[in-house]
Amino acid sequence: MSAKNQPLGGNEMPRFGGPATMLRLPSADSAAGLDAGFIGVPLDIGTSNRAGARFGPRQIRAESALIRPYNLATGAAPFDALQVADLGDVPINTYSLEKSVAIIEAFYDRVLGTGCKPLTMGGDHTIALPILRALARRHGPLALVHVDAHADVNDDMFGERIAHGTPFRRAVEEGLLQGPRVFQIGLRATGYAADDFDWPRAQGFNLVLAHEIWYQSLAPLMARVRETIGDAPCYFSFDIDGIDPAFAGGTGTPEIGGLTVPQALEIVRGCRGLNLVGADLVEVAPPYDTSGNTALLGANLLYEMLCVLPGVPLR
Ligand code: MN
Ligand code: MN
């Protein structure tokens, strides 16, 4: 019998029963003693188009109920070595984006102070900025693997500096990122100007446009990512709209011609060996996810992120 928290088994309580915690893990009020903790951020007031990501954490938890402890593809056995729990949701102020960002940053400061690695369920992509602020305060400027249809480096949206399309612009300005160790994967679609991608390239970001990797295995790309990032503290941010809307249509700003599910798995699994200090899965919008498939995919990708955290053994 392991001393670590274990997901509640499907033979102990039917998978459709019991409280809907992430991966059916115990819930915890404090991150003290945890190696990793799942945190929901039910915020979508930074969204520019279809709202609904506020319901993401709840739906991802519900769809995570079928996930079992052992990763039969990679051999990863996260619960054999890491103490993991569900830390619940950040109590954001849904009337104020500015106040919510401050609440999120303070929440993550407390979590990081215990040594716990945060695995975040969004929420719209605005939440990456306060998380990066808290992480960089602790670790210094970060490497970043960012999967998304969009670069999220707008200078402003509707005149606002804080929104779901601006977090990585602000992060650069605030010195939170190591530009040459940033990879943005899956970018595509139409822009406001022909030179929209020039700014991130000027920061040293490595841009991988979706059409450049259509039909391809992404294992070679991830080898390049690992070589470039090395042992730098690294954050992993996965906007579900990086994946094609055929597979993940339950999101606010869908764009055609995106990544496939196997490519998404290759990206996450290819992060094994990086010095990951945290990860998120954002922009699942359940009102547009009529089958639950988008949240199901998000839940599984978060499990895969847990599986590539440093210290997870392979069996
Ligand atoms: Mn995004
Ligand atoms: Mn996006």
PDB file of C-alpha atoms and ligand atoms in Angstrom:
ATOM      1  CA  MET A   1       0.000   0.000   0.000  1.00  0.00           C
ATOM      2  CA  SER A   2       1.533   3.284  -1.102  1.00  0.00           C
ATOM      3  CA  ALA A   3       1.791   6.204   1.279  1.00  0.00           C
ATOM      4  CA  LYS A   4       0.967   8.582  -1.566  1.00  0.00           C
ATOM      5  CA  ASN A   5      -2.464   9.829  -2.540  1.00  0.00           C
ATOM      6  CA  GLN A   6      -4.042   7.571  -5.137  1.00  0.00           C
ATOM      7  CA  PRO A   7      -6.901   8.230  -7.570  1.00  0.00           C
ATOM      8  CA  LEU A   8     -10.083   6.632  -6.301  1.00  0.00           C
ATOM      9  CA  GLY A   9     -10.396   3.321  -8.182  1.00  0.00           C
ATOM     10  CA  GLY A  10     -13.290   2.422 -10.434  1.00  0.00           C
ATOM     11  CA  ASN A  11     -13.872  -0.754  -8.392  1.00  0.00           C
ATOM     12  CA  GLU A  12     -14.167   1.180  -5.124  1.00  0.00           C
ATOM     13  CA  MET A  13     -16.721   3.736  -6.317  1.00  0.00           C
ATOM     14  CA  PRO A  14     -18.219   3.737  -9.812  1.00  0.00           C
ATOM     15  CA  ARG A  15     -16.515   6.289 -12.036  1.00  0.00           C
ATOM     16  CA  PHE A  16     -19.749   8.239 -12.342  1.00  0.00           C
ATOM     17  CA  GLY A  17     -20.080   8.532  -8.556  1.00  0.00           C
ATOM     18  CA  GLY A  18     -18.370  10.472  -5.814  1.00  0.00           C
ATOM     19  CA  PRO A  19     -17.090  14.073  -5.747  1.00  0.00           C
ATOM     20  CA  ALA A  20     -15.651  15.351  -9.043  1.00  0.00           C
ATOM     21  CA  THR A  21     -12.049  16.077  -8.097  1.00  0.00           C
ATOM     22  CA  MET A  22      -9.300  16.046 -10.717  1.00  0.00           C
ATOM     23  CA  LEU A  23      -8.346  12.412 -11.487  1.00  0.00           C
ATOM     24  CA  ARG A  24     -10.521  11.417  -8.460  1.00  0.00           C
ATOM     25  CA  LEU A  25      -7.666  12.481  -6.189  1.00  0.00           C
ATOM     26  CA  PRO A  26      -8.220  13.659  -2.631  1.00  0.00           C
ATOM     27  CA  SER A  27      -8.864  17.373  -2.337  1.00  0.00           C
ATOM     28  CA  ALA A  28      -6.520  19.473  -0.202  1.00  0.00           C
ATOM     29  CA  ASP A  29      -6.857  22.920   1.387  1.00  0.00           C
ATOM     30  CA  SER A  30      -3.107  23.525   1.480  1.00  0.00           C
ATOM     31  CA  ALA A  31      -0.270  22.661  -0.877  1.00  0.00           C
ATOM     32  CA  ALA A  32       2.021  21.829   2.050  1.00  0.00           C
ATOM     33  CA  GLY A  33       3.497  18.367   1.579  1.00  0.00           C
ATOM     34  CA  LEU A  34       2.427  18.096  -2.055  1.00  0.00           C
ATOM     35  CA  ASP A  35       4.817  17.556  -4.961  1.00  0.00           C
ATOM     36  CA  ALA A  36       2.157  18.651  -7.443  1.00  0.00           C
ATOM     37  CA  GLY A  37      -1.324  20.088  -7.162  1.00  0.00           C
ATOM     38  CA  PHE A  38      -4.156  20.586  -9.629  1.00  0.00           C
ATOM     39  CA  ILE A  39      -5.652  24.082  -9.431  1.00  0.00           C
ATOM     40  CA  GLY A  40      -8.718  25.392 -11.233  1.00  0.00           C
ATOM     41  CA  VAL A  41      -8.951  29.027 -12.326  1.00  0.00           C
ATOM     42  CA  PRO A  42     -12.578  29.605 -13.365  1.00  0.00           C
ATOM     43  CA  LEU A  43     -11.984  32.889 -15.175  1.00  0.00           C
ATOM     44  CA  ASP A  44     -13.204  33.903 -18.624  1.00  0.00           C
ATOM     45  CA  ILE A  45     -13.599  37.671 -18.362  1.00  0.00           C
ATOM     46  CA  GLY A  46     -10.390  38.071 -20.401  1.00  0.00           C
ATOM     47  CA  THR A  47     -11.997  36.296 -23.363  1.00  0.00           C
ATOM     48  CA  SER A  48     -12.391  38.199 -26.644  1.00  0.00           C
ATOM     49  CA  ASN A  49     -14.962  36.033 -28.440  1.00  0.00           C
ATOM     50  CA  ARG A  50     -17.023  33.119 -27.089  1.00  0.00           C
ATOM     51  CA  ALA A  51     -17.055  33.084 -23.283  1.00  0.00           C
ATOM     52  CA  GLY A  52     -17.474  29.954 -21.191  1.00  0.00           C
ATOM     53  CA  ALA A  53     -14.005  28.911 -20.013  1.00  0.00           C
ATOM     54  CA  ARG A  54     -15.127  29.748 -16.454  1.00  0.00           C
ATOM     55  CA  PHE A  55     -16.788  26.328 -16.561  1.00  0.00           C
ATOM     56  CA  GLY A  56     -13.587  24.641 -17.751  1.00  0.00           C
ATOM     57  CA  PRO A  57     -12.174  23.447 -14.417  1.00  0.00           C
ATOM     58  CA  ARG A  58     -15.441  21.848 -13.360  1.00  0.00           C
ATOM     59  CA  GLN A  59     -15.947  20.053 -16.680  1.00  0.00           C
ATOM     60  CA  ILE A  60     -12.320  18.924 -16.914  1.00  0.00           C
ATOM     61  CA  ARG A  61     -12.633  17.404 -13.439  1.00  0.00           C
ATOM     62  CA  ALA A  62     -15.830  15.607 -14.489  1.00  0.00           C
ATOM     63  CA  GLU A  63     -14.250  14.218 -17.660  1.00  0.00           C
ATOM     64  CA  SER A  64     -11.111  13.147 -15.784  1.00  0.00           C
ATOM     65  CA  ALA A  65     -13.064  10.437 -13.950  1.00  0.00           C
ATOM     66  CA  LEU A  66     -12.134   7.722 -16.452  1.00  0.00           C
ATOM     67  CA  ILE A  67      -8.367   8.270 -16.244  1.00  0.00           C
ATOM     68  CA  ARG A  68      -6.465   5.461 -14.500  1.00  0.00           C
ATOM     69  CA  PRO A  69      -3.164   5.771 -12.604  1.00  0.00           C
ATOM     70  CA  TYR A  70      -0.670   4.120 -14.982  1.00  0.00           C
ATOM     71  CA  ASN A  71       0.354   5.473 -18.395  1.00  0.00           C
ATOM     72  CA  LEU A  72       0.433   2.364 -20.570  1.00  0.00           C
ATOM     73  CA  ALA A  73       2.054   4.174 -23.520  1.00  0.00           C
ATOM     74  CA  THR A  74       5.010   5.776 -21.743  1.00  0.00           C
ATOM     75  CA  GLY A  75       5.241   3.663 -18.582  1.00  0.00           C
ATOM     76  CA  ALA A  76       4.937   6.742 -16.370  1.00  0.00           C
ATOM     77  CA  ALA A  77       3.713   6.005 -12.846  1.00  0.00           C
ATOM     78  CA  PRO A  78       3.153   9.453 -11.318  1.00  0.00           C
ATOM     79  CA  PHE A  79       1.363   8.314  -8.159  1.00  0.00           C
ATOM     80  CA  ASP A  80       4.138   5.853  -7.241  1.00  0.00           C
ATOM     81  CA  ALA A  81       6.487   8.751  -6.481  1.00  0.00           C
ATOM     82  CA  LEU A  82       4.670  12.089  -6.268  1.00  0.00           C
ATOM     83  CA  GLN A  83       2.193  13.288  -3.666  1.00  0.00           C
ATOM     84  CA  VAL A  84      -0.605  14.891  -5.686  1.00  0.00           C
ATOM     85  CA  ALA A  85      -3.967  16.392  -4.754  1.00  0.00           C
ATOM     86  CA  ASP A  86      -6.677  18.691  -6.088  1.00  0.00           C
ATOM     87  CA  LEU A  87      -6.272  22.144  -4.535  1.00  0.00           C
ATOM     88  CA  GLY A  88      -9.646  23.380  -5.716  1.00  0.00           C
ATOM     89  CA  ASP A  89     -10.304  26.675  -7.482  1.00  0.00           C
ATOM     90  CA  VAL A  90      -8.826  30.134  -7.144  1.00  0.00           C
ATOM     91  CA  PRO A  91     -11.621  32.440  -5.834  1.00  0.00           C
ATOM     92  CA  ILE A  92     -11.344  35.021  -8.593  1.00  0.00           C
ATOM     93  CA  ASN A  93     -13.444  38.219  -8.688  1.00  0.00           C
ATOM     94  CA  THR A  94     -15.574  37.715 -11.778  1.00  0.00           C
ATOM     95  CA  TYR A  95     -16.398  41.455 -11.945  1.00  0.00           C
ATOM     96  CA  SER A  96     -12.759  42.569 -12.138  1.00  0.00           C
ATOM     97  CA  LEU A  97     -10.038  41.169 -14.366  1.00  0.00           C
ATOM     98  CA  GLU A  98      -7.413  43.345 -12.681  1.00  0.00           C
ATOM     99  CA  LYS A  99      -8.346  42.167  -9.194  1.00  0.00           C
ATOM    100  CA  SER A 100      -8.595  38.569 -10.388  1.00  0.00           C
ATOM    101  CA  VAL A 101      -5.057  38.693 -11.764  1.00  0.00           C
ATOM    102  CA  ALA A 102      -3.808  39.885  -8.362  1.00  0.00           C
ATOM    103  CA  ILE A 103      -5.794  37.149  -6.577  1.00  0.00           C
ATOM    104  CA  ILE A 104      -4.329  34.471  -8.877  1.00  0.00           C
ATOM    105  CA  GLU A 105      -0.765  35.739  -8.399  1.00  0.00           C
ATOM    106  CA  ALA A 106      -1.112  35.697  -4.596  1.00  0.00           C
ATOM    107  CA  PHE A 107      -2.669  32.214  -4.671  1.00  0.00           C
ATOM    108  CA  TYR A 108       0.250  30.838  -6.725  1.00  0.00           C
ATOM    109  CA  ASP A 109       2.780  32.588  -4.484  1.00  0.00           C
ATOM    110  CA  ARG A 110       1.357  30.618  -1.561  1.00  0.00           C
ATOM    111  CA  VAL A 111       1.373  27.332  -3.474  1.00  0.00           C
ATOM    112  CA  LEU A 112       4.926  27.801  -4.749  1.00  0.00           C
ATOM    113  CA  GLY A 113       6.103  28.702  -1.248  1.00  0.00           C
ATOM    114  CA  THR A 114       5.465  25.098  -0.221  1.00  0.00           C
ATOM    115  CA  GLY A 115       7.495  23.633  -3.103  1.00  0.00           C
ATOM    116  CA  CYS A 116       4.357  22.275  -4.811  1.00  0.00           C
ATOM    117  CA  LYS A 117       4.274  22.351  -8.631  1.00  0.00           C
ATOM    118  CA  PRO A 118       1.019  23.785  -9.996  1.00  0.00           C
ATOM    119  CA  LEU A 119      -0.920  22.040 -12.773  1.00  0.00           C
ATOM    120  CA  THR A 120      -3.633  24.467 -13.797  1.00  0.00           C
ATOM    121  CA  MET A 121      -7.044  24.015 -15.366  1.00  0.00           C
ATOM    122  CA  GLY A 122      -8.264  27.210 -17.030  1.00  0.00           C
ATOM    123  CA  GLY A 123      -9.905  29.471 -17.486  1.00  0.00           C
ATOM    124  CA  ASP A 124      -8.915  31.708 -20.370  1.00  0.00           C
ATOM    125  CA  HIS A 125      -5.274  32.395 -21.248  1.00  0.00           C
ATOM    126  CA  THR A 126      -5.110  35.622 -19.227  1.00  0.00           C
ATOM    127  CA  ILE A 127      -4.286  33.430 -16.238  1.00  0.00           C
ATOM    128  CA  ALA A 128      -0.843  32.558 -17.621  1.00  0.00           C
ATOM    129  CA  LEU A 129       0.447  36.050 -16.765  1.00  0.00           C
ATOM    130  CA  PRO A 130      -0.078  35.982 -12.970  1.00  0.00           C
ATOM    131  CA  ILE A 131       1.134  32.365 -12.874  1.00  0.00           C
ATOM    132  CA  LEU A 132       4.317  33.312 -14.763  1.00  0.00           C
ATOM    133  CA  ARG A 133       4.844  36.278 -12.414  1.00  0.00           C
ATOM    134  CA  ALA A 134       4.713  34.009  -9.367  1.00  0.00           C
ATOM    135  CA  LEU A 135       6.938  31.368 -10.982  1.00  0.00           C
ATOM    136  CA  ALA A 136       9.562  33.845 -12.198  1.00  0.00           C
ATOM    137  CA  ARG A 137       9.726  35.446  -8.754  1.00  0.00           C
ATOM    138  CA  ARG A 138      10.787  32.049  -7.449  1.00  0.00           C
ATOM    139  CA  HIS A 139      12.829  30.619 -10.348  1.00  0.00           C
ATOM    140  CA  GLY A 140      13.965  33.645 -12.381  1.00  0.00           C
ATOM    141  CA  PRO A 141      13.205  34.079 -16.096  1.00  0.00           C
ATOM    142  CA  LEU A 142      11.599  30.978 -17.543  1.00  0.00           C
ATOM    143  CA  ALA A 143      11.778  28.879 -20.673  1.00  0.00           C
ATOM    144  CA  LEU A 144       8.344  28.286 -22.170  1.00  0.00           C
ATOM    145  CA  VAL A 145       6.673  25.675 -24.346  1.00  0.00           C
ATOM    146  CA  HIS A 146       3.455  27.278 -25.568  1.00  0.00           C
ATOM    147  CA  VAL A 147       0.947  25.378 -27.711  1.00  0.00           C
ATOM    148  CA  ASP A 148      -1.716  27.617 -29.246  1.00  0.00           C
ATOM    149  CA  ALA A 149      -3.344  28.676 -32.496  1.00  0.00           C
ATOM    150  CA  HIS A 150      -2.479  32.226 -31.421  1.00  0.00           C
ATOM    151  CA  ALA A 151       0.767  33.826 -30.249  1.00  0.00           C
ATOM    152  CA  ASP A 152      -1.047  35.844 -27.537  1.00  0.00           C
ATOM    153  CA  VAL A 153       1.437  38.712 -27.872  1.00  0.00           C
ATOM    154  CA  ASN A 154      -0.967  41.533 -28.717  1.00  0.00           C
ATOM    155  CA  ASP A 155       0.049  44.885 -27.269  1.00  0.00           C
ATOM    156  CA  ASP A 156      -3.555  45.492 -26.205  1.00  0.00           C
ATOM    157  CA  MET A 157      -7.083  44.299 -26.877  1.00  0.00           C
ATOM    158  CA  PHE A 158      -9.798  46.942 -27.033  1.00  0.00           C
ATOM    159  CA  GLY A 159      -7.260  49.192 -25.340  1.00  0.00           C
ATOM    160  CA  GLU A 160      -6.748  46.786 -22.433  1.00  0.00           C
ATOM    161  CA  ARG A 161      -3.231  45.640 -21.538  1.00  0.00           C
ATOM    162  CA  ILE A 162      -4.467  42.561 -19.678  1.00  0.00           C
ATOM    163  CA  ALA A 163      -6.559  40.104 -21.727  1.00  0.00           C
ATOM    164  CA  HIS A 164      -6.316  36.560 -23.028  1.00  0.00           C
ATOM    165  CA  GLY A 165      -4.475  37.700 -26.147  1.00  0.00           C
ATOM    166  CA  THR A 166      -1.697  39.625 -24.368  1.00  0.00           C
ATOM    167  CA  PRO A 167      -0.098  37.473 -21.613  1.00  0.00           C
ATOM    168  CA  PHE A 168       3.164  36.642 -23.377  1.00  0.00           C
ATOM    169  CA  ARG A 169       3.728  40.253 -24.496  1.00  0.00           C
ATOM    170  CA  ARG A 170       3.410  41.395 -20.870  1.00  0.00           C
ATOM    171  CA  ALA A 171       5.590  38.483 -19.735  1.00  0.00           C
ATOM    172  CA  VAL A 172       8.413  39.609 -22.031  1.00  0.00           C
ATOM    173  CA  GLU A 173       8.078  43.239 -20.937  1.00  0.00           C
ATOM    174  CA  GLU A 174       8.251  42.176 -17.293  1.00  0.00           C
ATOM    175  CA  GLY A 175      11.365  40.032 -17.861  1.00  0.00           C
ATOM    176  CA  LEU A 176       9.609  36.762 -16.999  1.00  0.00           C
ATOM    177  CA  LEU A 177      10.794  34.800 -20.063  1.00  0.00           C
ATOM    178  CA  GLN A 178      14.045  33.728 -21.715  1.00  0.00           C
ATOM    179  CA  GLY A 179      13.133  34.660 -25.314  1.00  0.00           C
ATOM    180  CA  PRO A 180      15.434  32.223 -27.141  1.00  0.00           C
ATOM    181  CA  ARG A 181      14.074  29.440 -24.928  1.00  0.00           C
ATOM    182  CA  VAL A 182      10.432  30.089 -25.858  1.00  0.00           C
ATOM    183  CA  PHE A 183       8.700  27.782 -28.353  1.00  0.00           C
ATOM    184  CA  GLN A 184       5.262  28.645 -29.734  1.00  0.00           C
ATOM    185  CA  ILE A 185       3.774  25.632 -31.515  1.00  0.00           C
ATOM    186  CA  GLY A 186       0.633  25.410 -33.652  1.00  0.00           C
ATOM    187  CA  LEU A 187       0.291  29.076 -34.632  1.00  0.00           C
ATOM    188  CA  ARG A 188      -2.009  29.763 -37.567  1.00  0.00           C
ATOM    189  CA  ALA A 189      -5.016  31.613 -38.892  1.00  0.00           C
ATOM    190  CA  THR A 190      -5.550  35.174 -39.990  1.00  0.00           C
ATOM    191  CA  GLY A 191      -3.889  38.216 -38.453  1.00  0.00           C
ATOM    192  CA  TYR A 192      -4.573  41.888 -37.897  1.00  0.00           C
ATOM    193  CA  ALA A 193      -1.447  42.694 -39.914  1.00  0.00           C
ATOM    194  CA  ALA A 194       0.935  40.742 -42.126  1.00  0.00           C
ATOM    195  CA  ASP A 195       3.754  41.228 -39.611  1.00  0.00           C
ATOM    196  CA  ASP A 196       1.914  39.905 -36.523  1.00  0.00           C
ATOM    197  CA  PHE A 197       4.577  37.245 -35.961  1.00  0.00           C
ATOM    198  CA  ASP A 198       7.534  39.616 -36.330  1.00  0.00           C
ATOM    199  CA  TRP A 199       7.365  40.843 -32.730  1.00  0.00           C
ATOM    200  CA  PRO A 200       7.675  37.412 -31.082  1.00  0.00           C
ATOM    201  CA  ARG A 201      10.474  36.497 -33.521  1.00  0.00           C
ATOM    202  CA  ALA A 202      12.265  39.717 -32.567  1.00  0.00           C
ATOM    203  CA  GLN A 203      12.194  38.536 -28.943  1.00  0.00           C
ATOM    204  CA  GLY A 204      14.027  35.379 -30.012  1.00  0.00           C
ATOM    205  CA  PHE A 205      10.946  33.161 -29.764  1.00  0.00           C
ATOM    206  CA  ASN A 206      10.990  29.962 -31.822  1.00  0.00           C
ATOM    207  CA  LEU A 207       7.741  29.941 -33.834  1.00  0.00           C
ATOM    208  CA  VAL A 208       6.406  26.685 -35.250  1.00  0.00           C
ATOM    209  CA  LEU A 209       3.418  27.383 -37.481  1.00  0.00           C
ATOM    210  CA  ALA A 210       0.767  24.693 -37.769  1.00  0.00           C
ATOM    211  CA  HIS A 211       1.092  24.285 -41.533  1.00  0.00           C
ATOM    212  CA  GLU A 212       4.827  23.663 -41.155  1.00  0.00           C
ATOM    213  CA  ILE A 213       4.098  20.529 -39.119  1.00  0.00           C
ATOM    214  CA  TRP A 214       0.983  19.145 -40.810  1.00  0.00           C
ATOM    215  CA  TYR A 215       1.168  15.366 -41.336  1.00  0.00           C
ATOM    216  CA  GLN A 216       4.352  15.096 -39.279  1.00  0.00           C
ATOM    217  CA  SER A 217       5.487  13.361 -36.128  1.00  0.00           C
ATOM    218  CA  LEU A 218       6.562  16.024 -33.639  1.00  0.00           C
ATOM    219  CA  ALA A 219       9.165  13.841 -31.927  1.00  0.00           C
ATOM    220  CA  PRO A 220      12.016  15.552 -33.874  1.00  0.00           C
ATOM    221  CA  LEU A 221      10.674  19.003 -32.958  1.00  0.00           C
ATOM    222  CA  MET A 222      10.547  18.051 -29.286  1.00  0.00           C
ATOM    223  CA  ALA A 223      14.147  16.820 -29.428  1.00  0.00           C
ATOM    224  CA  ARG A 224      15.067  20.320 -30.630  1.00  0.00           C
ATOM    225  CA  VAL A 225      12.966  21.851 -27.852  1.00  0.00           C
ATOM    226  CA  ARG A 226      14.765  19.801 -25.189  1.00  0.00           C
ATOM    227  CA  GLU A 227      18.174  20.610 -26.660  1.00  0.00           C
ATOM    228  CA  THR A 228      17.429  24.342 -26.767  1.00  0.00           C
ATOM    229  CA  ILE A 229      15.839  24.631 -23.341  1.00  0.00           C
ATOM    230  CA  GLY A 230      18.256  22.338 -21.529  1.00  0.00           C
ATOM    231  CA  ASP A 231      17.833  22.447 -17.763  1.00  0.00           C
ATOM    232  CA  ALA A 232      16.359  25.976 -17.592  1.00  0.00           C
ATOM    233  CA  PRO A 233      13.257  26.240 -15.415  1.00  0.00           C
ATOM    234  CA  CYS A 234      10.450  25.722 -17.903  1.00  0.00           C
ATOM    235  CA  TYR A 235       6.728  26.457 -17.950  1.00  0.00           C
ATOM    236  CA  PHE A 236       4.342  24.587 -20.229  1.00  0.00           C
ATOM    237  CA  SER A 237       1.193  26.389 -21.397  1.00  0.00           C
ATOM    238  CA  PHE A 238      -1.317  24.539 -23.564  1.00  0.00           C
ATOM    239  CA  ASP A 239      -4.196  26.463 -25.133  1.00  0.00           C
ATOM    240  CA  ILE A 240      -6.652  23.776 -26.265  1.00  0.00           C
ATOM    241  CA  ASP A 241      -7.324  25.790 -29.452  1.00  0.00           C
ATOM    242  CA  GLY A 242      -3.877  24.689 -30.640  1.00  0.00           C
ATOM    243  CA  ILE A 243      -5.633  21.449 -31.508  1.00  0.00           C
ATOM    244  CA  ASP A 244      -7.915  21.347 -34.527  1.00  0.00           C
ATOM    245  CA  PRO A 245     -11.564  22.223 -33.803  1.00  0.00           C
ATOM    246  CA  ALA A 246     -12.526  18.846 -35.274  1.00  0.00           C
ATOM    247  CA  PHE A 247     -11.125  17.360 -32.058  1.00  0.00           C
ATOM    248  CA  ALA A 248     -11.429  20.314 -29.661  1.00  0.00           C
ATOM    249  CA  GLY A 249     -14.226  22.578 -30.838  1.00  0.00           C
ATOM    250  CA  GLY A 250     -15.303  23.474 -27.312  1.00  0.00           C
ATOM    251  CA  THR A 251     -13.256  26.647 -27.101  1.00  0.00           C
ATOM    252  CA  GLY A 252     -13.696  30.372 -27.542  1.00  0.00           C
ATOM    253  CA  THR A 253     -11.573  31.216 -30.584  1.00  0.00           C
ATOM    254  CA  PRO A 254     -11.421  28.120 -32.836  1.00  0.00           C
ATOM    255  CA  GLU A 255      -9.118  28.100 -35.884  1.00  0.00           C
ATOM    256  CA  ILE A 256      -9.076  25.484 -38.633  1.00  0.00           C
ATOM    257  CA  GLY A 257      -6.066  23.419 -39.695  1.00  0.00           C
ATOM    258  CA  GLY A 258      -4.707  22.709 -36.231  1.00  0.00           C
ATOM    259  CA  LEU A 259      -2.745  19.983 -34.507  1.00  0.00           C
ATOM    260  CA  THR A 260      -4.010  16.435 -34.192  1.00  0.00           C
ATOM    261  CA  VAL A 261      -4.475  14.627 -30.898  1.00  0.00           C
ATOM    262  CA  PRO A 262      -1.464  12.328 -31.496  1.00  0.00           C
ATOM    263  CA  GLN A 263       0.663  15.420 -32.177  1.00  0.00           C
ATOM    264  CA  ALA A 264      -0.553  16.959 -28.915  1.00  0.00           C
ATOM    265  CA  LEU A 265       0.447  13.803 -27.067  1.00  0.00           C
ATOM    266  CA  GLU A 266       3.871  13.855 -28.751  1.00  0.00           C
ATOM    267  CA  ILE A 267       4.376  17.437 -27.582  1.00  0.00           C
ATOM    268  CA  VAL A 268       3.472  16.740 -23.958  1.00  0.00           C
ATOM    269  CA  ARG A 269       5.338  13.432 -23.808  1.00  0.00           C
ATOM    270  CA  GLY A 270       8.315  15.126 -25.476  1.00  0.00           C
ATOM    271  CA  CYS A 271       8.573  17.455 -22.461  1.00  0.00           C
ATOM    272  CA  ARG A 272       9.911  14.592 -20.368  1.00  0.00           C
ATOM    273  CA  GLY A 273      13.445  15.593 -19.360  1.00  0.00           C
ATOM    274  CA  LEU A 274      12.672  19.311 -19.185  1.00  0.00           C
ATOM    275  CA  ASN A 275      12.900  21.042 -15.812  1.00  0.00           C
ATOM    276  CA  LEU A 276       9.160  21.711 -15.689  1.00  0.00           C
ATOM    277  CA  VAL A 277       8.120  23.999 -12.843  1.00  0.00           C
ATOM    278  CA  GLY A 278       4.430  24.140 -13.734  1.00  0.00           C
ATOM    279  CA  ALA A 279       1.928  23.660 -16.552  1.00  0.00           C
ATOM    280  CA  ASP A 280      -1.546  24.683 -17.624  1.00  0.00           C
ATOM    281  CA  LEU A 281      -4.344  23.656 -19.962  1.00  0.00           C
ATOM    282  CA  VAL A 282      -6.537  26.630 -20.829  1.00  0.00           C
ATOM    283  CA  GLU A 283      -9.480  27.786 -22.935  1.00  0.00           C
ATOM    284  CA  VAL A 284     -11.788  24.767 -22.636  1.00  0.00           C
ATOM    285  CA  ALA A 285     -15.274  26.312 -22.949  1.00  0.00           C
ATOM    286  CA  PRO A 286     -17.903  23.714 -21.990  1.00  0.00           C
ATOM    287  CA  PRO A 287     -20.909  25.609 -23.438  1.00  0.00           C
ATOM    288  CA  TYR A 288     -19.411  24.915 -26.895  1.00  0.00           C
ATOM    289  CA  ASP A 289     -18.318  21.385 -25.979  1.00  0.00           C
ATOM    290  CA  THR A 290     -21.581  19.553 -26.522  1.00  0.00           C
ATOM    291  CA  SER A 291     -20.021  16.064 -26.520  1.00  0.00           C
ATOM    292  CA  GLY A 292     -17.608  16.699 -23.652  1.00  0.00           C
ATOM    293  CA  ASN A 293     -14.748  15.675 -25.973  1.00  0.00           C
ATOM    294  CA  THR A 294     -12.803  18.907 -25.549  1.00  0.00           C
ATOM    295  CA  ALA A 295     -12.823  18.651 -21.755  1.00  0.00           C
ATOM    296  CA  LEU A 296     -12.006  14.934 -22.004  1.00  0.00           C
ATOM    297  CA  LEU A 297      -8.988  15.780 -24.141  1.00  0.00           C
ATOM    298  CA  GLY A 298      -7.978  18.551 -21.750  1.00  0.00           C
ATOM    299  CA  ALA A 299      -8.197  16.216 -18.767  1.00  0.00           C
ATOM    300  CA  ASN A 300      -6.024  13.625 -20.490  1.00  0.00           C
ATOM    301  CA  LEU A 301      -3.447  16.227 -21.539  1.00  0.00           C
ATOM    302  CA  LEU A 302      -3.211  17.425 -17.924  1.00  0.00           C
ATOM    303  CA  TYR A 303      -2.654  13.818 -16.817  1.00  0.00           C
ATOM    304  CA  GLU A 304       0.100  13.546 -19.450  1.00  0.00           C
ATOM    305  CA  MET A 305       1.666  16.762 -18.068  1.00  0.00           C
ATOM    306  CA  LEU A 306       1.708  15.205 -14.608  1.00  0.00           C
ATOM    307  CA  CYS A 307       3.423  12.159 -16.144  1.00  0.00           C
ATOM    308  CA  VAL A 308       6.371  14.227 -17.440  1.00  0.00           C
ATOM    309  CA  LEU A 309       7.099  16.147 -14.257  1.00  0.00           C
ATOM    310  CA  PRO A 310      10.647  15.618 -12.935  1.00  0.00           C
ATOM    311  CA  GLY A 311      10.770  12.666 -10.558  1.00  0.00           C
ATOM    312  CA  VAL A 312       8.024  10.580 -12.151  1.00  0.00           C
ATOM    313  CA  PRO A 313       9.360   7.026 -12.635  1.00  0.00           C
ATOM    314  CA  LEU A 314       8.869   4.803 -15.681  1.00  0.00           C
ATOM    315  CA  ARG A 315       7.774   1.226 -15.081  1.00  0.00           C
TER     316      ARG A 315
HETATM  317 MN    MN B   1      -4.019  31.384 -25.948  1.00  0.00          MN
HETATM  318 MN    MN B   2      -5.598  30.456 -28.697  1.00  0.00          MN
END
